PDB file of C-alpha atoms and ligand atoms in Angstrom:
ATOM      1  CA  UNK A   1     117.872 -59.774 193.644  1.00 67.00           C
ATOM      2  CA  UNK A   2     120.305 -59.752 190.772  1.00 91.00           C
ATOM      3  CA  UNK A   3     123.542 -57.590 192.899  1.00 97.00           C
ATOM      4  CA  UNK A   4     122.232 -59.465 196.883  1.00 96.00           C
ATOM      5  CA  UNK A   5     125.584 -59.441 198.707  1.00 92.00           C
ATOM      6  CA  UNK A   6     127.693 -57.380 196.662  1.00 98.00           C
ATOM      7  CA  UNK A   7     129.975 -54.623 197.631  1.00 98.00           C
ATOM      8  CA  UNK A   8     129.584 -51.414 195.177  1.00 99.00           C
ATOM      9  CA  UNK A   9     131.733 -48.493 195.019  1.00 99.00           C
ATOM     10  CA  UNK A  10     130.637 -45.207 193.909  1.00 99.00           C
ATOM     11  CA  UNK A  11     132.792 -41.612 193.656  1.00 99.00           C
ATOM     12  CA  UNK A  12     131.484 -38.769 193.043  1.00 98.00           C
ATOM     13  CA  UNK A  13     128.151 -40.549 195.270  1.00 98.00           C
ATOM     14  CA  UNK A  14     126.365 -37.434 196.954  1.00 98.00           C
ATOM     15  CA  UNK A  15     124.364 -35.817 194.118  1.00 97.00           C
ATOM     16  CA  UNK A  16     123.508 -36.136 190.613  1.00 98.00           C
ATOM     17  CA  UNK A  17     124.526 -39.407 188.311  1.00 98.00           C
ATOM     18  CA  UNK A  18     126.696 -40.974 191.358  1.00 98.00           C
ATOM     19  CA  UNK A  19     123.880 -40.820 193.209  1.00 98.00           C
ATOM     20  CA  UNK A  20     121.204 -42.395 190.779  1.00 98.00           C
ATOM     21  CA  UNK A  21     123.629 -44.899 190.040  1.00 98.00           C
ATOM     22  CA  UNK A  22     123.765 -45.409 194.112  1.00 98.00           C
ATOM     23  CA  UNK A  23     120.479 -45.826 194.161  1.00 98.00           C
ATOM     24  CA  UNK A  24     119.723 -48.475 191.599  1.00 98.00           C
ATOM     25  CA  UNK A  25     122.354 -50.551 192.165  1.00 98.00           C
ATOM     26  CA  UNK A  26     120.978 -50.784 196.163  1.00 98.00           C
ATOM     27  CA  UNK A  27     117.780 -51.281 194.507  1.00 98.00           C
ATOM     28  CA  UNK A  28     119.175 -54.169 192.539  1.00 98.00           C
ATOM     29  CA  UNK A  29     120.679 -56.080 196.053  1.00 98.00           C
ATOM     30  CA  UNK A  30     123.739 -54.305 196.504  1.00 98.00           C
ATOM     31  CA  UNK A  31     125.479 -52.726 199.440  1.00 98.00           C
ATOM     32  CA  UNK A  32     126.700 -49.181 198.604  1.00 98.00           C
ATOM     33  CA  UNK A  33     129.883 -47.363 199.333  1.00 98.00           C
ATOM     34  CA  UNK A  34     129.738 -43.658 198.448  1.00 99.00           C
ATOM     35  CA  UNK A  35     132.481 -41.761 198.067  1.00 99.00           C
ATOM     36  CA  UNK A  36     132.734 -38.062 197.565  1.00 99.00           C
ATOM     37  CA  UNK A  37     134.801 -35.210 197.964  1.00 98.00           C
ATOM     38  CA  UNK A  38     131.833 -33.464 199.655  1.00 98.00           C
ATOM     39  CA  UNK A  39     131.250 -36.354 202.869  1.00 98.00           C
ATOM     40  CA  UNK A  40     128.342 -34.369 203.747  1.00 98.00           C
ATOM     41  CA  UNK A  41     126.655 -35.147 200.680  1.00 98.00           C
ATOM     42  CA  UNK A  42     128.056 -38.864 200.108  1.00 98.00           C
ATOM     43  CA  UNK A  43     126.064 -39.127 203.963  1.00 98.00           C
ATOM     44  CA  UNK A  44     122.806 -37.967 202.300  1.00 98.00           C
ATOM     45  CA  UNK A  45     123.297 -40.515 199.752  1.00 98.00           C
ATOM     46  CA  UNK A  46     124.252 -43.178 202.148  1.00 98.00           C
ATOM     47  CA  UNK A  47     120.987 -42.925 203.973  1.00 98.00           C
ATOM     48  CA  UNK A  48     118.928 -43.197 201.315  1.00 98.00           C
ATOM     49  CA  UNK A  49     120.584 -46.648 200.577  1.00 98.00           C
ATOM     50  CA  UNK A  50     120.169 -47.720 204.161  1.00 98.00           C
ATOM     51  CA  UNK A  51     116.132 -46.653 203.782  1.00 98.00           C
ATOM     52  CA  UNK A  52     115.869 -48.865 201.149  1.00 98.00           C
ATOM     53  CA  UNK A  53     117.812 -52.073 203.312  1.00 97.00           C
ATOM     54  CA  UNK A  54     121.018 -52.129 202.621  1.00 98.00           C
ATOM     55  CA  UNK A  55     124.497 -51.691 203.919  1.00 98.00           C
ATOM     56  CA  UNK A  56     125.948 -48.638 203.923  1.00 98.00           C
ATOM     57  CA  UNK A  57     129.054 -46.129 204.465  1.00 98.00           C
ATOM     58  CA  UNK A  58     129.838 -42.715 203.003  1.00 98.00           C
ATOM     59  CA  UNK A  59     133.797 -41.682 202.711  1.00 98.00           C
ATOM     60  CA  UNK A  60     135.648 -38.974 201.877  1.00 98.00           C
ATOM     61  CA  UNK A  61     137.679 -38.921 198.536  1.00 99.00           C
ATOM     62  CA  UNK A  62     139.581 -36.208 196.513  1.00 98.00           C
ATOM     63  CA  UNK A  63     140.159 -39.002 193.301  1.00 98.00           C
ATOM     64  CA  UNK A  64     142.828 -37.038 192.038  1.00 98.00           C
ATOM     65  CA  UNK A  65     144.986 -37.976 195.335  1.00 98.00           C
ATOM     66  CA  UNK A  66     146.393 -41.715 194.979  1.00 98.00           C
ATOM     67  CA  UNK A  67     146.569 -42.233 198.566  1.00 98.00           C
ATOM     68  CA  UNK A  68     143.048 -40.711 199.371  1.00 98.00           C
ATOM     69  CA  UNK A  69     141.921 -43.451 196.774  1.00 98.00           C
ATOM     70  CA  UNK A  70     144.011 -46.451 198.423  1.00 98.00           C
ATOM     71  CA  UNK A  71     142.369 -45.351 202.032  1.00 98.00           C
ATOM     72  CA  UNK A  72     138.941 -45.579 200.536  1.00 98.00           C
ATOM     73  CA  UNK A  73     139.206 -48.507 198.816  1.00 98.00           C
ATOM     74  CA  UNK A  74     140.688 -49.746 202.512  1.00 98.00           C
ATOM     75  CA  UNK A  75     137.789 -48.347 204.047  1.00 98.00           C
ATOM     76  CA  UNK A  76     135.268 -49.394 201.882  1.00 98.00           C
ATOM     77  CA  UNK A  77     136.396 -53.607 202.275  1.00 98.00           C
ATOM     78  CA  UNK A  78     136.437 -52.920 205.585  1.00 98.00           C
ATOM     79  CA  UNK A  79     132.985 -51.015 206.656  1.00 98.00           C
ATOM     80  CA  UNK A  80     131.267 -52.826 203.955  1.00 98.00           C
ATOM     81  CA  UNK A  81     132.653 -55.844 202.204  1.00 98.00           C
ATOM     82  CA  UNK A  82     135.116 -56.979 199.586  1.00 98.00           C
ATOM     83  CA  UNK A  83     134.441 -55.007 196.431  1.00 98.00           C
ATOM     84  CA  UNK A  84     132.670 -56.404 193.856  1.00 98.00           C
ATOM     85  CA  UNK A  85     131.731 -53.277 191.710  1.00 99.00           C
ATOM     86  CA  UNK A  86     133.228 -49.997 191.343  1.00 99.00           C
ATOM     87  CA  UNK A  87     131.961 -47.035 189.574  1.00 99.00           C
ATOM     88  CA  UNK A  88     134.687 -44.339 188.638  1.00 99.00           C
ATOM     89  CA  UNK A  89     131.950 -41.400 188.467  1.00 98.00           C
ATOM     90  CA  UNK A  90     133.424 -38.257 190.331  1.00 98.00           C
ATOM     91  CA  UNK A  91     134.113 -35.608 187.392  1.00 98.00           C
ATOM     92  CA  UNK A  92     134.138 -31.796 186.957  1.00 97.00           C
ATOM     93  CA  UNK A  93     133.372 -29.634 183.728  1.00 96.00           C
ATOM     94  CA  UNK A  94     134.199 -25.909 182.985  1.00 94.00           C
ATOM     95  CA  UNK A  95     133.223 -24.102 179.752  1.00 93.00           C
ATOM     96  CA  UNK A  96     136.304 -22.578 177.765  1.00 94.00           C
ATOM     97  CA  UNK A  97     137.039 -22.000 173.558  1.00 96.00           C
ATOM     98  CA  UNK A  98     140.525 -23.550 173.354  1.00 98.00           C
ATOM     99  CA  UNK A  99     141.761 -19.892 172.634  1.00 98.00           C
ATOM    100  CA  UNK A 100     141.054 -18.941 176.461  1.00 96.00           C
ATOM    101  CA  UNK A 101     142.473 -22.175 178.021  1.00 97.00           C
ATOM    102  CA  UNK A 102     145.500 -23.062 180.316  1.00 95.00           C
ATOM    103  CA  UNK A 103     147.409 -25.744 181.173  1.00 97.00           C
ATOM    104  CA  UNK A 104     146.569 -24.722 184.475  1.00 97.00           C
ATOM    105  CA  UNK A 105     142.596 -25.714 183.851  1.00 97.00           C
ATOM    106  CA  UNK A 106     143.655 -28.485 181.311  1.00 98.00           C
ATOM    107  CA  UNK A 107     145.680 -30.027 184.110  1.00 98.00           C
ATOM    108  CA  UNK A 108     143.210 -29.424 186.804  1.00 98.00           C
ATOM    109  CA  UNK A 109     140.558 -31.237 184.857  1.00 98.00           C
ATOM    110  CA  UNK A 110     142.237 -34.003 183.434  1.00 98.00           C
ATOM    111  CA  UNK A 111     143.353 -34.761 187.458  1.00 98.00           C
ATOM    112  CA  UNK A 112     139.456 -35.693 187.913  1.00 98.00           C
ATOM    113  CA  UNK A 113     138.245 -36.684 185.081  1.00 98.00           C
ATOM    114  CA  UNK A 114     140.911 -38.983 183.674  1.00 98.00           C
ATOM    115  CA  UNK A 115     144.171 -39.239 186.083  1.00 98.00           C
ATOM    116  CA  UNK A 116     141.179 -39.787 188.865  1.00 98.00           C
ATOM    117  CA  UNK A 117     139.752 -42.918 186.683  1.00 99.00           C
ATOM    118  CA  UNK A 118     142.942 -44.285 185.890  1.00 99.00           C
ATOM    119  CA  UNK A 119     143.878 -43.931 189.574  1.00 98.00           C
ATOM    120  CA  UNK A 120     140.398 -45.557 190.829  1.00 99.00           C
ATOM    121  CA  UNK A 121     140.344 -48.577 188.454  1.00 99.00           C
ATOM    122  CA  UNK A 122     144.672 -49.504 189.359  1.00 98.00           C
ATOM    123  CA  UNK A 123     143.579 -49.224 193.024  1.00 98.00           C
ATOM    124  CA  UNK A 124     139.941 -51.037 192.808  1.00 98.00           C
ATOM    125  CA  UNK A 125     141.449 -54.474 189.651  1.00 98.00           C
ATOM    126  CA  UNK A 126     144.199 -54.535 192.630  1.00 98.00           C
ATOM    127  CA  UNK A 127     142.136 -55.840 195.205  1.00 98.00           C
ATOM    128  CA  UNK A 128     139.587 -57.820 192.680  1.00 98.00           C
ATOM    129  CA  UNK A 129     142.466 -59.493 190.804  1.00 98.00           C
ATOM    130  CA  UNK A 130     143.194 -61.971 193.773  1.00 98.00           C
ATOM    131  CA  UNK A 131     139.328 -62.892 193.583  1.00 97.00           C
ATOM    132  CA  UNK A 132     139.124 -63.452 190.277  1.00 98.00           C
ATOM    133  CA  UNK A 133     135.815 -61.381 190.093  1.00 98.00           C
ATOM    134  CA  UNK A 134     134.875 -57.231 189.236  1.00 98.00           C
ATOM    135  CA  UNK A 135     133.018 -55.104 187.938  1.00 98.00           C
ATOM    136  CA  UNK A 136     134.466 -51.346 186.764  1.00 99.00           C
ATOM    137  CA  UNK A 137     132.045 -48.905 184.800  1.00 99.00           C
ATOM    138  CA  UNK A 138     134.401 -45.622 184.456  1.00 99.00           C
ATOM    139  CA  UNK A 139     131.404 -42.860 183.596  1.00 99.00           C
ATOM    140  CA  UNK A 140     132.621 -40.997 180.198  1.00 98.00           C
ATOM    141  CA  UNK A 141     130.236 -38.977 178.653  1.00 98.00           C
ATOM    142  CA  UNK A 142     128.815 -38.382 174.774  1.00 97.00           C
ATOM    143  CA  UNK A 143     131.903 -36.119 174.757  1.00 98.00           C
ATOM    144  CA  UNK A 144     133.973 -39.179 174.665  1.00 98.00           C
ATOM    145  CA  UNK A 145     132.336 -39.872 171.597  1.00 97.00           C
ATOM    146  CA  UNK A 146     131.662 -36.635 169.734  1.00 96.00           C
ATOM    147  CA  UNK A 147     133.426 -33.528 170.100  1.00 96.00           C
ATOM    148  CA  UNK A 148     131.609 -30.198 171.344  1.00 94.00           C
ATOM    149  CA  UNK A 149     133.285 -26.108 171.200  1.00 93.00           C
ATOM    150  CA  UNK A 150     134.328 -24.760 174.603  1.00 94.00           C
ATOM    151  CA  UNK A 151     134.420 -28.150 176.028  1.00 96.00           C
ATOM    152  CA  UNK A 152     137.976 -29.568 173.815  1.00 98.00           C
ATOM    153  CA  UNK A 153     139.532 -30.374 177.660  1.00 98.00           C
ATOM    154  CA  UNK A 154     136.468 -31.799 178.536  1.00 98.00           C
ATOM    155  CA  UNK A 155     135.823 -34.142 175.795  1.00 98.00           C
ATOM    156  CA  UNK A 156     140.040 -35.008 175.562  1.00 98.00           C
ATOM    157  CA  UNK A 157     139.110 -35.926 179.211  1.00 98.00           C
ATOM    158  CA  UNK A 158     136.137 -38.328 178.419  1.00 98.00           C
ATOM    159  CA  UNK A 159     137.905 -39.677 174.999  1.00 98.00           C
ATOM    160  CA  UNK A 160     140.472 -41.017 177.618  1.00 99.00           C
ATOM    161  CA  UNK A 161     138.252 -42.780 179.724  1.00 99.00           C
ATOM    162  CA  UNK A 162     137.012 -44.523 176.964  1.00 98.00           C
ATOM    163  CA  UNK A 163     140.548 -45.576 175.809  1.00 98.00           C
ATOM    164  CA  UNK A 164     141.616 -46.120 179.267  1.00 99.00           C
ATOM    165  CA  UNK A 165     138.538 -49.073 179.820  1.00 99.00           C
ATOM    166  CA  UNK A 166     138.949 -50.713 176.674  1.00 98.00           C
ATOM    167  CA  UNK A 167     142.607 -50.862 177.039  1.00 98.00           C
ATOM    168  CA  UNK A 168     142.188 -51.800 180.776  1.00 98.00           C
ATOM    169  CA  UNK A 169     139.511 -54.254 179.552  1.00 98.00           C
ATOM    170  CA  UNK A 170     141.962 -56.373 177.465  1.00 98.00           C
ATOM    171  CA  UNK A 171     144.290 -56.687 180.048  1.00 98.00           C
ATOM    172  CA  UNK A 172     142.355 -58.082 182.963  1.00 98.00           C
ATOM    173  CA  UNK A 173     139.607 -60.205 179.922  1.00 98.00           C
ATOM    174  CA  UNK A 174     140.774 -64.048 181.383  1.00 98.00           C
ATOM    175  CA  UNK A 175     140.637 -62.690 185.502  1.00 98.00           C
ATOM    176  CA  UNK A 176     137.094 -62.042 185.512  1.00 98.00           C
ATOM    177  CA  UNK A 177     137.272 -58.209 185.972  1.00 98.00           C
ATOM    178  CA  UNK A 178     134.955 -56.238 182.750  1.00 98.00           C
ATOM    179  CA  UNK A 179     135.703 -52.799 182.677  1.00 99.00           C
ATOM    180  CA  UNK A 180     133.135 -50.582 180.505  1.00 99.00           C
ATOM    181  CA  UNK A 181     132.606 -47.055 180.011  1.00 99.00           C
ATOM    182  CA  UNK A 182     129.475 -45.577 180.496  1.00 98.00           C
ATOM    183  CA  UNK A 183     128.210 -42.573 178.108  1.00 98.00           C
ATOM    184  CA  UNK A 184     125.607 -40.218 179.622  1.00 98.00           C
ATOM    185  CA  UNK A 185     124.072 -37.334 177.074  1.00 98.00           C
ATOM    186  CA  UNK A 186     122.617 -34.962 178.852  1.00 98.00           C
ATOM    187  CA  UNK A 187     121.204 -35.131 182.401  1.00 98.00           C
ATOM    188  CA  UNK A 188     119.772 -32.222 184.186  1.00 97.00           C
ATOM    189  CA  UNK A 189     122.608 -31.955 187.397  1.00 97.00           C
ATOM    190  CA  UNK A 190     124.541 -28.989 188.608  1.00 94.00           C
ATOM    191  CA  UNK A 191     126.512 -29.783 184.722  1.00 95.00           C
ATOM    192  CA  UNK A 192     123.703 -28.205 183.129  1.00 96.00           C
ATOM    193  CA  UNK A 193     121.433 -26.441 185.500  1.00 96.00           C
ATOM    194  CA  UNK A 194     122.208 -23.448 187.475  1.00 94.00           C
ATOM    195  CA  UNK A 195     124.370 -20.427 187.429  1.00 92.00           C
ATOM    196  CA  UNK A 196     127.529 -22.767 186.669  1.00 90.00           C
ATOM    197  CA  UNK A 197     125.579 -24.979 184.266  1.00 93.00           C
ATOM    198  CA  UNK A 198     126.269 -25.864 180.606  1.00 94.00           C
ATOM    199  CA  UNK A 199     122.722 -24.347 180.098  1.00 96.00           C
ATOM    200  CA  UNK A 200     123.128 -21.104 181.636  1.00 95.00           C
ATOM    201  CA  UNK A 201     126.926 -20.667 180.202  1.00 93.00           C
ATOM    202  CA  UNK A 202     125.059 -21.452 176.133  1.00 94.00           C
ATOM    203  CA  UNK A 203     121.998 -18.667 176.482  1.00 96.00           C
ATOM    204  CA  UNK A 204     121.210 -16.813 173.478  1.00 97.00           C
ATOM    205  CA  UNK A 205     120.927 -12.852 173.366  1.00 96.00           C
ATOM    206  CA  UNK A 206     118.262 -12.460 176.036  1.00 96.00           C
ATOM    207  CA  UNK A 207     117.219 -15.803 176.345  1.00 97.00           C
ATOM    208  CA  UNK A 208     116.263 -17.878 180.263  1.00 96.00           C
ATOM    209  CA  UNK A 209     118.359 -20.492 181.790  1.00 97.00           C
ATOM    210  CA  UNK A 210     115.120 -22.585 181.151  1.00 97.00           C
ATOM    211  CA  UNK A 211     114.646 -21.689 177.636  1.00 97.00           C
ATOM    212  CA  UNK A 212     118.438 -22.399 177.250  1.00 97.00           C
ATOM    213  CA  UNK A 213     117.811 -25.960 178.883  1.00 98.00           C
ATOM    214  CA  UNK A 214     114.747 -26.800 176.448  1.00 97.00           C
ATOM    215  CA  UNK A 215     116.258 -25.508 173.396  1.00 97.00           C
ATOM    216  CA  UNK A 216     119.493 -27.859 174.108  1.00 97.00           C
ATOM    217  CA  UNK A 217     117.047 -30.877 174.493  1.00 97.00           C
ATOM    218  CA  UNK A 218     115.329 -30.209 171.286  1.00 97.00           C
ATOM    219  CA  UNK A 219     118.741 -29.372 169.246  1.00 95.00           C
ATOM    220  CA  UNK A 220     121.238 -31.888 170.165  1.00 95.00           C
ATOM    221  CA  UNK A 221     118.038 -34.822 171.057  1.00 97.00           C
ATOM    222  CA  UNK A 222     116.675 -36.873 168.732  1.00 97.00           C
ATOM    223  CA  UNK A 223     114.139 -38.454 171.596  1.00 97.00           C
ATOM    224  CA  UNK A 224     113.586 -34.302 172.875  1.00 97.00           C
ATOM    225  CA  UNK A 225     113.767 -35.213 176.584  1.00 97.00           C
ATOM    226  CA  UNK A 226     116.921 -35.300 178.761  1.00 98.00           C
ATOM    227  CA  UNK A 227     118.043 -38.292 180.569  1.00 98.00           C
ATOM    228  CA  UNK A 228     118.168 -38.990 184.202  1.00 98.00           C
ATOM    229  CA  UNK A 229     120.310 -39.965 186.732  1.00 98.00           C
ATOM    230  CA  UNK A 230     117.883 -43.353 187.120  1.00 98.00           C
ATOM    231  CA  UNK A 231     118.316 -43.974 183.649  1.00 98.00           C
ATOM    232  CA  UNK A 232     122.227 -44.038 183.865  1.00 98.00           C
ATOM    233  CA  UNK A 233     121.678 -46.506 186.687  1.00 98.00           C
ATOM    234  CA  UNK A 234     119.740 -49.166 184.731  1.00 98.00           C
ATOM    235  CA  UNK A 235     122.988 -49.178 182.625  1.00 98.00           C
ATOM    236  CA  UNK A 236     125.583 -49.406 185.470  1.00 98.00           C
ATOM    237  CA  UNK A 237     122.785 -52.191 187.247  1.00 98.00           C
ATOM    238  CA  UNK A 238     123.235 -53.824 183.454  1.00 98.00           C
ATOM    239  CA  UNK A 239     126.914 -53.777 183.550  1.00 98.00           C
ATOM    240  CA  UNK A 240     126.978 -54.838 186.678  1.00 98.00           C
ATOM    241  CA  UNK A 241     125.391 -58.290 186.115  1.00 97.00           C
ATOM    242  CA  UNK A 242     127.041 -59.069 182.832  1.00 97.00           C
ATOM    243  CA  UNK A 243     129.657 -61.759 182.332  1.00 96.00           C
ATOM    244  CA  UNK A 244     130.312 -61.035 178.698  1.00 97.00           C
ATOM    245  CA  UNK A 245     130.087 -57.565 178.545  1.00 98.00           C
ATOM    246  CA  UNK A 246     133.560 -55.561 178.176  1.00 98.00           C
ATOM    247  CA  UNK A 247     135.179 -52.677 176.708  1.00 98.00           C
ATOM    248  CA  UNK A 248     132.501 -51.226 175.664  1.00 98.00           C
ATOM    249  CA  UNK A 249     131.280 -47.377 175.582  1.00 98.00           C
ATOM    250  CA  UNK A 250     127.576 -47.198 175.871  1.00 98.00           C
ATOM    251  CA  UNK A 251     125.569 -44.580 175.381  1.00 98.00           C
ATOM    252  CA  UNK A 252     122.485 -43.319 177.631  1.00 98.00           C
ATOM    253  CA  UNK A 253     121.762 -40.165 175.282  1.00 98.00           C
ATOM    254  CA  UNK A 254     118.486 -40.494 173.446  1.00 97.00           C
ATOM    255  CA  UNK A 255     120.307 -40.407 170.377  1.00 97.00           C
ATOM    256  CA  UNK A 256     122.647 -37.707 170.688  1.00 96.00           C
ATOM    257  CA  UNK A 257     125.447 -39.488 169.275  1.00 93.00           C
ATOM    258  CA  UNK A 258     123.440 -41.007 166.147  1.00 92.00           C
TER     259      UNK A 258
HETATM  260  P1  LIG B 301     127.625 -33.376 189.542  1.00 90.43           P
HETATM  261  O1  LIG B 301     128.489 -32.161 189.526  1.00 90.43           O
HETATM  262  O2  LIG B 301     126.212 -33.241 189.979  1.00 90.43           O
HETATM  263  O3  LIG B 301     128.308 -34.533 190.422  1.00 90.43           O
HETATM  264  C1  LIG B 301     129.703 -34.758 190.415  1.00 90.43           C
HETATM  265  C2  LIG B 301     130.094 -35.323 191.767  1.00 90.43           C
HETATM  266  O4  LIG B 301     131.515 -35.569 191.751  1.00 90.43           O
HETATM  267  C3  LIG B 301     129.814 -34.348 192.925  1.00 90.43           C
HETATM  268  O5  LIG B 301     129.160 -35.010 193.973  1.00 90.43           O
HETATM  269  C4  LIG B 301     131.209 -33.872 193.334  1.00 90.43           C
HETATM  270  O6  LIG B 301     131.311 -33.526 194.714  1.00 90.43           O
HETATM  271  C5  LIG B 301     132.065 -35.091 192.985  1.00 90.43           C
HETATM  272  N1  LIG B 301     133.490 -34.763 192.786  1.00 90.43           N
HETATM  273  C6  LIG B 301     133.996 -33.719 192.081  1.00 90.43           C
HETATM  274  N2  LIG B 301     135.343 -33.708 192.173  1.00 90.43           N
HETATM  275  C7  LIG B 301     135.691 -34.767 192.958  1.00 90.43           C
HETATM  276  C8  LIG B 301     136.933 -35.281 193.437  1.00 90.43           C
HETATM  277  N3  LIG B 301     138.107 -34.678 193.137  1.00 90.43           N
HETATM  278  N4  LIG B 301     136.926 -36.402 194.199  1.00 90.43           N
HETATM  279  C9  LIG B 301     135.750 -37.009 194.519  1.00 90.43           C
HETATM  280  N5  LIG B 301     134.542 -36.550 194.124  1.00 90.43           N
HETATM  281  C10 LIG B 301     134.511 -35.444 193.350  1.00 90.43           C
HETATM  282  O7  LIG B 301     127.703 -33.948 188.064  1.00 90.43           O
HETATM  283  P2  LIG B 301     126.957 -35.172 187.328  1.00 90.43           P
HETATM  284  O8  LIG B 301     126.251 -34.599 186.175  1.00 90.43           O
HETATM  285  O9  LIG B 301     126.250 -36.032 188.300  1.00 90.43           O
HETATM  286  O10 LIG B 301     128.240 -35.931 186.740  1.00 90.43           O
HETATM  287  C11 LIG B 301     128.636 -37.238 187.100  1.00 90.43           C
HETATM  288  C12 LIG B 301     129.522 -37.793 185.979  1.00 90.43           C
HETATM  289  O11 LIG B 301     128.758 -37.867 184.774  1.00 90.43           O
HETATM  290  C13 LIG B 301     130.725 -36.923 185.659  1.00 90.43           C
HETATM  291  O12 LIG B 301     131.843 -37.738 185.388  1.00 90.43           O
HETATM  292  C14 LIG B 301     130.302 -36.192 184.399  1.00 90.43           C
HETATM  293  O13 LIG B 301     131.394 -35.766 183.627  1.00 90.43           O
HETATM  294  C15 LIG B 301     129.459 -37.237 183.723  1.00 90.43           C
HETATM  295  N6  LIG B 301     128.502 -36.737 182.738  1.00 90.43           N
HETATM  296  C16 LIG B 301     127.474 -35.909 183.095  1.00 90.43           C
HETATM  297  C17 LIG B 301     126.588 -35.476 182.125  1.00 90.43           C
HETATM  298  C18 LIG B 301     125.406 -34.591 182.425  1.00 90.43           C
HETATM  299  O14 LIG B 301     124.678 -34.232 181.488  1.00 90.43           O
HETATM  300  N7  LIG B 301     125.147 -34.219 183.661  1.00 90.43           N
HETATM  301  C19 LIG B 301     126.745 -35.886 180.797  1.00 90.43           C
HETATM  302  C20 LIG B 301     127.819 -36.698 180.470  1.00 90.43           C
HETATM  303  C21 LIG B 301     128.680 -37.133 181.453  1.00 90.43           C
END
């Protein structure tokens, strides 16, 4: 197997893309670490690593709390192994025109989404640096690479995760740590579907949650189809094995960002 006997770290584990990404990386060799805020749901995912074979332990994380991070990065060497891969996924969205926004929401979101992956990779290059080996794919999104209205905190968010890798990528090229950035378009989690979803929040006059959903696909998809969490984890399971690969931001989007 291309990951046997590594250690992988995964926030934001128990559902959707951290999840998939869980999944595929244990299906590639590795042992699995997933973190979540939710440690009922990181458990879920845990067991579905050990039914495929592998090692596995589910911890709580809030990722926008430096010393929750440092305890699960403690954890995770401990329970499972010395890390060898880490994938800053845990993120939150809300809909909002720029008009309506806060620094109260601005702030809340940037703590996840970008203060959380900043916070992540520090804590996870400190413990690879001595070993001279790692592996960090910090999940952006397409709004890292396009802009779209009601989501400007959002994609600020995302556009700094992309900075933050390549930067971060430079400095740690000669120690045998790549650090990537990994751009999912649109998968069908609790981001788009649902009440609190991207899909119900954009209906037209009158129009279904699922009509919403299909009409998105078509518009802003030049393949038609949404992505899946599996496909996201062929990427990170690329990543993953690749000694040459760094600073990058790649796409999973069927052509969203063409
Ligand atoms: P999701 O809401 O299904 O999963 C997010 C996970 O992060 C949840 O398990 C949640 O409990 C966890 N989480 C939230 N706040 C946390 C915190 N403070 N500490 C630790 N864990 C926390 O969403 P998803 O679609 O699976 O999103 C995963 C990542 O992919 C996110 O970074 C998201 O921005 C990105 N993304 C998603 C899409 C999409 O279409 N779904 C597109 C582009 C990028």
């Amino acid at each position: 197997m291309q990951l046997d006997n590594q250690t992988a770290l995964i926030t934001g584990a128990g559902r959707g893309i951290g999840q998939g990404i869980a999944l595929a990386l244990a299906q590639a060799g590795a042992n699995i670490v997933a973190a979540d805020v939710d440690l009922a749901i990181a458990e879920e995912t845990s067991e579905k690593v050990k039914a495929l074979g592998r090692k596995s332990a589910a911890i709580e994380v809030d990722v926008t709390q430096a010393d929750s991070i440092e305890a699960m990065v403690n954890e995770a060497e401990s329970r499972v192994g010395p890390l060898d891969i880490a994938v800053n996924n845990a993120g939150v969205i809300s809909i909002m025109g720029v008009d309506k926004l806060d620094a109260e929401k601005w702030d809340s979101l940037m703590a996840v989404n970008a203060r959380g992956v900043f916070l992540c990779t520090q804590a996870e290059i400190n413990v690879m640096r001595p070993r001279r080996f790692g592996r960090v794919i910090n999940v952006s999104s397409i709004c890292g690479k396009v802009g779209l209205p009601d989501l400007s905190h959002y994609c600020a968010s995302k556009f700094a995760v992309v900075g933050f890798s390549n930067a971060v990528a430079k400095e740690v090229a000669d120690e045998g740590i790549t650090v990537n950035a990994l751009c999912p378009g649109i998968v069908g989690t609790g981001m788009w579907r649902g009440e609190h979803g991207l899909a119900h929040a954009w209906r037209e006059e009158g129009e279904s949650e699922e009509d919403s959903w299909a009409r998105h696909q078509a518009t802003f998809l030049p393949q038609g189809v949404a992505q899946t969490p599996e496909d996201m984890g062929g990427l990170a399971v690329y990543l993953a094995s690749a000694e040459h690969v760094t600073g990058q931001a790649i796409a999973v989007d069927g052509g969203f960002s063409l």
